[in-house]
Coordinates of C-alpha atoms and ligand atoms in Angstrom, one line a residue:
X1 CA 108.6 95.2 -20.5
X2 CA 105.7 97.1 -22.5
X3 CA 102.5 96.8 -20.5
X4 CA 100.8 99.2 -21.9
X5 CA 98.2 97.0 -22.6
X6 CA 97.4 93.3 -21.5
X7 CA 95.4 90.8 -21.8
X8 CA 94.3 89.5 -18.9
X9 CA 94.8 86.2 -16.9
X10 CA 91.4 84.3 -17.1
X11 CA 90.8 80.1 -16.4
X12 CA 89.6 78.3 -19.1
X13 CA 90.3 81.0 -21.9
X14 CA 93.6 82.0 -22.1
X15 CA 95.1 79.0 -22.5
X16 CA 98.0 78.6 -24.9
X17 CA 95.9 78.4 -27.7
X18 CA 94.1 81.5 -27.4
X19 CA 96.9 83.4 -26.9
X20 CA 98.4 82.6 -30.4
X21 CA 95.0 83.6 -31.9
X22 CA 95.6 86.8 -29.7
X23 CA 98.9 87.5 -30.7
X24 CA 97.6 87.0 -34.5
X25 CA 95.8 89.7 -33.5
X26 CA 98.3 92.0 -31.8
X27 CA 102.2 92.0 -31.3
X28 CA 102.2 94.4 -28.7
X29 CA 100.1 93.8 -25.6
X30 CA 101.8 91.6 -23.2
X31 CA 100.0 88.4 -22.4
X32 CA 99.4 86.1 -19.3
X33 CA 98.4 82.7 -18.8
X34 CA 95.9 81.1 -16.3
X35 CA 96.5 81.0 -12.7
X36 CA 98.6 77.6 -12.6
X37 CA 98.5 76.6 -8.8
X38 CA 102.4 76.1 -7.1
X39 CA 101.5 72.4 -6.5
X40 CA 100.4 71.7 -10.5
X41 CA 103.7 73.7 -11.9
X42 CA 106.0 71.8 -9.3
X43 CA 104.5 68.6 -9.7
X44 CA 102.6 68.7 -12.5
X45 CA 103.1 67.3 -16.3
X46 CA 104.6 70.4 -17.4
X47 CA 104.9 69.6 -20.7
X48 CA 101.0 70.4 -20.4
X49 CA 100.6 72.5 -18.1
X50 CA 103.4 75.8 -19.0
X51 CA 104.3 74.6 -22.6
X52 CA 103.4 77.6 -24.6
X53 CA 104.7 78.3 -28.4
X54 CA 107.5 81.2 -28.8
X55 CA 105.1 83.5 -30.7
X56 CA 102.9 83.9 -27.7
X57 CA 106.0 86.1 -26.5
X58 CA 106.3 88.7 -24.7
X59 CA 104.3 86.2 -21.8
X60 CA 103.8 86.0 -18.0
X61 CA 103.3 82.9 -16.1
X62 CA 100.1 83.7 -13.2
X63 CA 100.8 81.5 -10.2
X64 CA 98.6 81.1 -7.4
X65 CA 99.8 80.6 -3.5
X66 CA 101.5 81.1 -0.4
X67 CA 104.1 79.1 0.3
X68 CA 107.0 80.6 -0.3
X69 CA 109.2 77.9 -0.5
X70 CA 106.9 76.6 -3.2
X71 CA 106.4 80.3 -5.4
X72 CA 110.5 80.8 -5.1
X73 CA 110.7 77.4 -7.0
X74 CA 107.8 78.6 -9.4
X75 CA 109.7 81.7 -9.9
X76 CA 113.0 80.4 -11.0
X77 CA 111.2 77.3 -13.3
X78 CA 108.8 79.9 -15.3
X79 CA 112.5 81.8 -15.8
X80 CA 114.1 78.8 -17.2
X81 CA 111.0 78.0 -19.5
X82 CA 111.7 81.5 -20.9
X83 CA 108.6 83.4 -19.5
X84 CA 109.3 86.7 -19.6
X85 CA 107.1 87.6 -16.1
X86 CA 105.8 85.9 -13.7
X87 CA 103.0 86.8 -11.6
X88 CA 102.0 86.2 -8.2
X89 CA 97.6 86.1 -8.2
X90 CA 96.3 87.8 -4.7
X91 CA 92.8 88.6 -6.4
X92 CA 90.9 85.1 -7.2
X93 CA 88.0 84.9 -4.6
X94 CA 86.8 81.2 -5.8
X95 CA 85.8 78.9 -2.5
X96 CA 88.3 76.2 -3.4
X97 CA 91.4 79.6 -3.8
X98 CA 90.4 80.4 -0.8
X99 CA 90.9 77.4 0.5
X100 CA 94.3 76.7 -0.7
X101 CA 95.1 80.0 0.4
X102 CA 95.7 81.8 -2.3
X103 CA 94.2 84.5 -4.6
X104 CA 92.2 87.5 -3.1
X105 CA 92.4 86.0 0.7
X106 CA 96.0 87.0 0.8
X107 CA 94.9 90.9 0.6
X108 CA 94.2 90.1 4.9
X109 CA 98.3 88.3 5.2
X110 CA 100.6 91.5 3.8
X111 CA 103.3 90.1 6.3
X112 CA 103.2 86.6 4.3
X113 CA 102.7 88.4 0.5
X114 CA 105.7 90.5 1.3
X115 CA 108.0 87.5 2.1
X116 CA 107.1 85.1 -0.6
X117 CA 107.1 88.3 -3.3
X118 CA 111.2 88.5 -1.7
X119 CA 111.6 85.0 -2.1
X120 CA 110.8 84.6 -5.4
X121 CA 112.3 88.3 -6.6
X122 CA 115.3 86.3 -5.2
X123 CA 114.9 82.8 -7.3
X124 CA 115.0 84.9 -10.6
X125 CA 115.6 87.6 -12.8
X126 CA 112.5 87.9 -14.5
X127 CA 110.4 90.7 -12.9
X128 CA 107.7 89.3 -10.3
X129 CA 104.5 91.1 -9.9
X130 CA 101.3 91.2 -8.4
X131 CA 97.7 91.2 -9.7
X132 CA 95.3 92.2 -6.8
X133 CA 92.0 93.6 -5.6
X134 CA 91.5 97.3 -4.0
X135 CA 89.8 95.2 -1.0
X136 CA 88.1 92.8 0.5
X137 CA 84.7 92.5 2.4
X138 CA 84.0 95.5 4.4
X139 CA 87.6 96.6 3.6
X140 CA 87.7 99.0 0.3
X141 CA 89.8 101.5 2.3
X142 CA 93.1 103.6 0.3
X143 CA 95.2 103.4 3.3
X144 CA 95.2 99.7 3.6
X145 CA 94.8 99.8 0.2
X146 CA 98.6 101.3 0.0
X147 CA 100.3 100.0 2.9
X148 CA 99.4 96.4 1.2
X149 CA 101.0 97.8 -1.6
X150 CA 104.0 99.5 0.1
X151 CA 104.9 96.3 1.4
X152 CA 105.2 94.3 -1.3
X153 CA 107.2 97.0 -2.5
X154 CA 110.2 96.6 0.0
X155 CA 109.9 93.2 -0.6
X156 CA 111.1 94.5 -4.4
X157 CA 108.0 94.4 -6.4
X158 CA 107.3 97.4 -8.8
X159 CA 104.3 96.4 -10.6
X160 CA 100.6 96.1 -9.3
X161 CA 97.4 94.9 -11.4
X162 CA 95.2 96.8 -9.7
X163 CA 91.4 95.2 -10.1
X164 CA 89.1 98.1 -9.3
X165 CA 86.6 96.7 -7.7
X166 CA 86.6 94.6 -4.7
X167 CA 86.2 90.7 -3.6
X168 CA 83.6 89.2 -1.5
X169 CA 85.2 86.1 0.8
X170 CA 81.9 84.8 1.3
X171 CA 78.4 84.7 -0.5
X172 CA 79.0 85.9 -3.9
X173 CA 80.2 83.1 -6.6
X174 CA 83.2 84.0 -8.9
X175 CA 81.6 85.0 -11.2
X176 CA 79.3 87.7 -9.5
X177 CA 82.2 89.1 -8.0
X178 CA 83.4 90.3 -11.4
X179 CA 80.3 92.2 -11.4
X180 CA 78.6 93.3 -8.5
X181 CA 81.3 95.2 -6.1
X182 CA 81.6 98.6 -7.6
X183 CA 84.1 99.5 -10.0
X184 CA 86.8 102.5 -8.1
X185 CA 88.9 103.5 -10.9
X186 CA 89.4 106.2 -8.2
X187 CA 91.4 104.2 -5.7
X188 CA 93.9 103.4 -8.4
X189 CA 94.3 106.2 -9.2
X190 CA 95.3 107.6 -6.1
X191 CA 97.3 104.6 -5.6
X192 CA 99.4 105.7 -8.8
X193 CA 98.9 109.2 -7.7
X194 CA 100.3 108.3 -4.5
X195 CA 103.4 106.1 -5.7
X196 CA 104.7 107.8 -8.8
X197 CA 107.7 105.4 -9.0
X198 CA 105.8 102.7 -9.3
X199 CA 104.5 100.3 -12.7
X200 CA 99.9 100.6 -12.0
X201 CA 98.3 98.6 -14.5
X202 CA 94.0 99.1 -13.8
X203 CA 92.1 96.6 -14.7
X204 CA 88.1 96.1 -14.9
X205 CA 85.0 96.9 -17.0
X206 CA 87.7 98.5 -19.4
X207 CA 85.7 97.9 -23.8
X208 CA 86.2 101.2 -25.1
X209 CA 89.3 102.7 -27.2
X210 CA 88.7 106.3 -25.1
X211 CA 88.6 104.0 -22.1
X212 CA 91.9 103.1 -22.2
X213 CA 93.2 106.3 -23.6
X214 CA 91.7 108.3 -20.2
X215 CA 93.3 105.4 -17.8
X216 CA 96.4 105.9 -19.8
X217 CA 96.8 109.5 -18.5
X218 CA 97.0 108.4 -15.2
X219 CA 98.0 104.3 -14.8
X220 CA 100.9 102.8 -16.8
X221 CA 98.5 100.5 -18.5
X222 CA 95.3 99.3 -18.8
X223 CA 95.2 95.3 -18.3
X224 CA 91.6 93.9 -20.4
X225 CA 89.9 90.7 -19.9
X226 CA 86.4 89.7 -21.1
X227 CA 86.0 92.7 -23.7
X228 CA 88.8 90.9 -25.9
X229 CA 87.4 87.5 -25.3
X230 CA 84.1 87.9 -26.5
X231 CA 85.6 90.0 -28.9
X232 CA 89.0 89.4 -29.8
X233 CA 89.3 91.7 -33.3
X234 CA 89.4 94.4 -30.4
X235 CA 92.6 93.7 -30.5
X236 CA 93.6 95.2 -33.8
X237 CA 91.9 98.4 -32.9
X238 CA 93.8 98.7 -30.1
X239 CA 97.0 98.4 -32.3
X240 CA 95.7 100.9 -34.9
X241 CA 94.8 103.1 -31.9
X242 CA 96.9 102.7 -29.4
X243 CA 100.3 101.4 -30.9
X244 CA 99.8 103.4 -34.7
X245 CA 100.0 100.4 -35.9
X246 CA 99.0 101.1 -39.9
X247 CA 98.8 97.1 -41.2
X248 CA 96.7 94.9 -39.7
X249 CA 95.8 91.5 -40.2
X250 CA 92.4 91.4 -41.7
X251 CA 90.2 88.2 -40.1
X252 CA 90.4 86.3 -42.9
X253 CA 94.4 86.6 -42.0
X254 CA 94.3 85.6 -38.8
X255 CA 92.3 82.6 -39.8
X256 CA 94.4 81.3 -42.6
X257 CA 97.4 81.5 -40.0
X258 CA 95.5 79.7 -37.2
X259 CA 94.8 76.9 -39.9
X260 CA 98.6 76.2 -40.0
X261 CA 98.7 76.5 -36.6
X262 CA 95.4 74.0 -36.4
X263 CA 97.2 72.2 -38.6
X264 CA 100.6 71.5 -36.9
X265 CA 98.7 71.3 -33.7
X266 CA 96.1 68.4 -34.9
X267 CA 99.2 66.3 -35.7
X268 CA 100.6 65.9 -32.0
X269 CA 97.0 65.1 -30.9
X270 CA 95.8 68.7 -30.1
X271 CA 91.8 69.0 -30.9
X272 CA 90.7 70.8 -32.9
X273 CA 88.0 72.6 -30.5
X274 CA 90.0 72.9 -28.1
X275 CA 91.7 76.0 -30.4
X276 CA 88.4 76.7 -32.2
X277 CA 86.4 77.4 -29.5
X278 CA 88.7 80.4 -28.6
X279 CA 87.5 82.2 -31.9
X280 CA 83.4 82.1 -31.7
X281 CA 83.8 86.1 -30.8
X282 CA 85.9 87.1 -34.1
X283 CA 82.9 88.3 -35.8
X284 CA 81.3 89.8 -32.8
X285 CA 79.1 92.8 -34.0
X286 CA 80.0 92.0 -37.7
X287 CA 77.6 91.0 -40.0
X288 CA 78.0 87.1 -40.5
X289 CA 78.8 86.3 -37.0
X290 CA 76.0 84.3 -36.5
X291 CA 77.4 82.1 -39.6
X292 CA 81.0 82.1 -38.4
X293 CA 79.1 80.9 -34.4
X294 CA 77.0 78.0 -36.8
X295 CA 79.5 76.6 -38.7
X296 CA 82.3 76.2 -35.6
X297 CA 79.2 74.7 -33.3
X298 CA 77.7 72.2 -36.0
X299 CA 81.5 71.5 -37.6
X300 CA 84.6 72.4 -35.2
X301 CA 83.2 72.2 -31.7
X302 CA 82.1 67.9 -30.5
X303 CA 85.2 66.4 -29.3
X304 CA 85.8 64.5 -31.9
X305 CA 85.9 67.3 -34.5
X306 CA 87.5 66.4 -37.7
X307 CA 90.3 68.8 -39.3
X308 CA 88.9 68.2 -42.6
X309 CA 86.1 70.6 -42.1
X310 CA 88.5 73.1 -40.9
X311 CA 89.3 73.5 -44.4
X312 CA 85.9 74.4 -45.4
X313 CA 86.0 77.3 -42.3
X314 CA 87.3 79.9 -45.7
X315 CA 85.0 79.5 -47.8
X316 CA 82.5 81.9 -44.4
X317 CA 84.9 83.4 -43.9
X318 CA 85.9 84.8 -47.5
X319 CA 81.5 85.6 -47.5
X320 CA 81.5 87.3 -43.9
X321 CA 84.8 89.1 -45.7
X322 CA 82.8 90.5 -48.6
X323 CA 79.3 91.5 -47.0
X324 CA 81.3 93.7 -44.5
X325 CA 83.5 95.3 -47.2
X326 CA 80.2 96.1 -48.7
X327 CA 78.4 96.9 -45.8
X328 CA 81.2 99.6 -45.3
Ligands
LIG401 C1 86.6 83.3 -17.3 C2 87.5 84.5 -16.0 C3 88.9 83.6 -15.5 C4 89.1 84.5 -14.8 N1 90.1 83.8 -14.0 C5 91.5 84.7 -13.8 C6 92.9 84.1 -13.1 O1 92.9 83.3 -13.3 N2 93.6 84.7 -12.8 C7 93.2 85.9 -12.3 O2 94.3 86.6 -11.9 N3 92.0 86.8 -13.0 C8 91.2 85.8 -13.5 N4 89.7 86.1 -14.2 C9 89.9 87.3 -13.5 C10 90.7 88.5 -15.2 O3 91.9 89.0 -14.9 C11 89.9 90.3 -14.6 O4 90.5 90.8 -13.6 C12 88.9 90.4 -14.1 O5 88.0 89.9 -15.7 C13 88.1 91.9 -14.8 O6 88.7 92.8 -15.9 P1 87.4 92.5 -17.4 O7 86.8 93.1 -16.9 O8 88.4 93.5 -18.1 O9 87.0 91.2 -17.7 C14 89.3 85.7 -14.0 C15 87.7 86.3 -14.9 C16 87.1 85.5 -15.9 C17 85.7 86.1 -16.9

């Protein structure tokens, strides 16, 4: 499994339509689902919650929970459904998630986490990985984090995604928790140096190719969230600069392919806006970005947007391609 670069799990963002779109831009990155609570995965409408297109692979399912039995059941479901990895969320600080005893508050419960991971590993043959913060509240301590990781290692986990900032469990909103606690990449580097046998993926605030290269000198991989969601074509730079891929799709190629997917999906009842909302940032930093966003918001963002409007989108795309070529 190649986790050199992955796109972070993001609720309300990395759903299956977004992942299909991102995969058109990059064949080499690893993709993650939004977090799915164990109970929803077990009792909910699996077709709606867990289904994906084969094109999205390699793909990991991220799960939230702290009940060993449920987590192991979901690990098996993930394997049966063809997911390539199951990842446990140990980093989300939201109140609702804490109330249900999953996410970042589990950093306080290393023994429980270790038992959960052990059960998950025993119930499936796909990799079980963990995504966590580097600390919580007043605890931002190398020994604590390292002991926590070693506990998970004892249970059989080999891959750790470390969001390089702590979580504040009381007093900050989830959004503030993504910005206010300071990034501490050194802590992640130290964990890697101390644990050469583990796969350590660094996450948090990474938005440039140079930064990716710098982190890859120390860590096994980088995970990127917001900078890719806001600027999805960044994935093409990653393909070029990190994976040395020469023939990458233009934005026009991507929209053409996405329209084929849109047409297919609309026929089975998917709403146009559920797919197109993820493409708002496609022209990020380009001439024509405003025209693109305006076209989307006027024609394709309403709940009842008509697929016929999508057909005209190519004229906006072709126009944008032209102006950007002139200005290269
Ligand atoms: C809108 C949004 C939703 C998120 N949802 C999840 C989630 O479901 N599971 C998770 O582990 N992290 C979630 N995160 C955190 C990201 O995975 C990532 O750790 C964080 O954004 C830091 O990376 P970045 O600076 O590259 O965005 C979310 C972040 C954002 C912005």
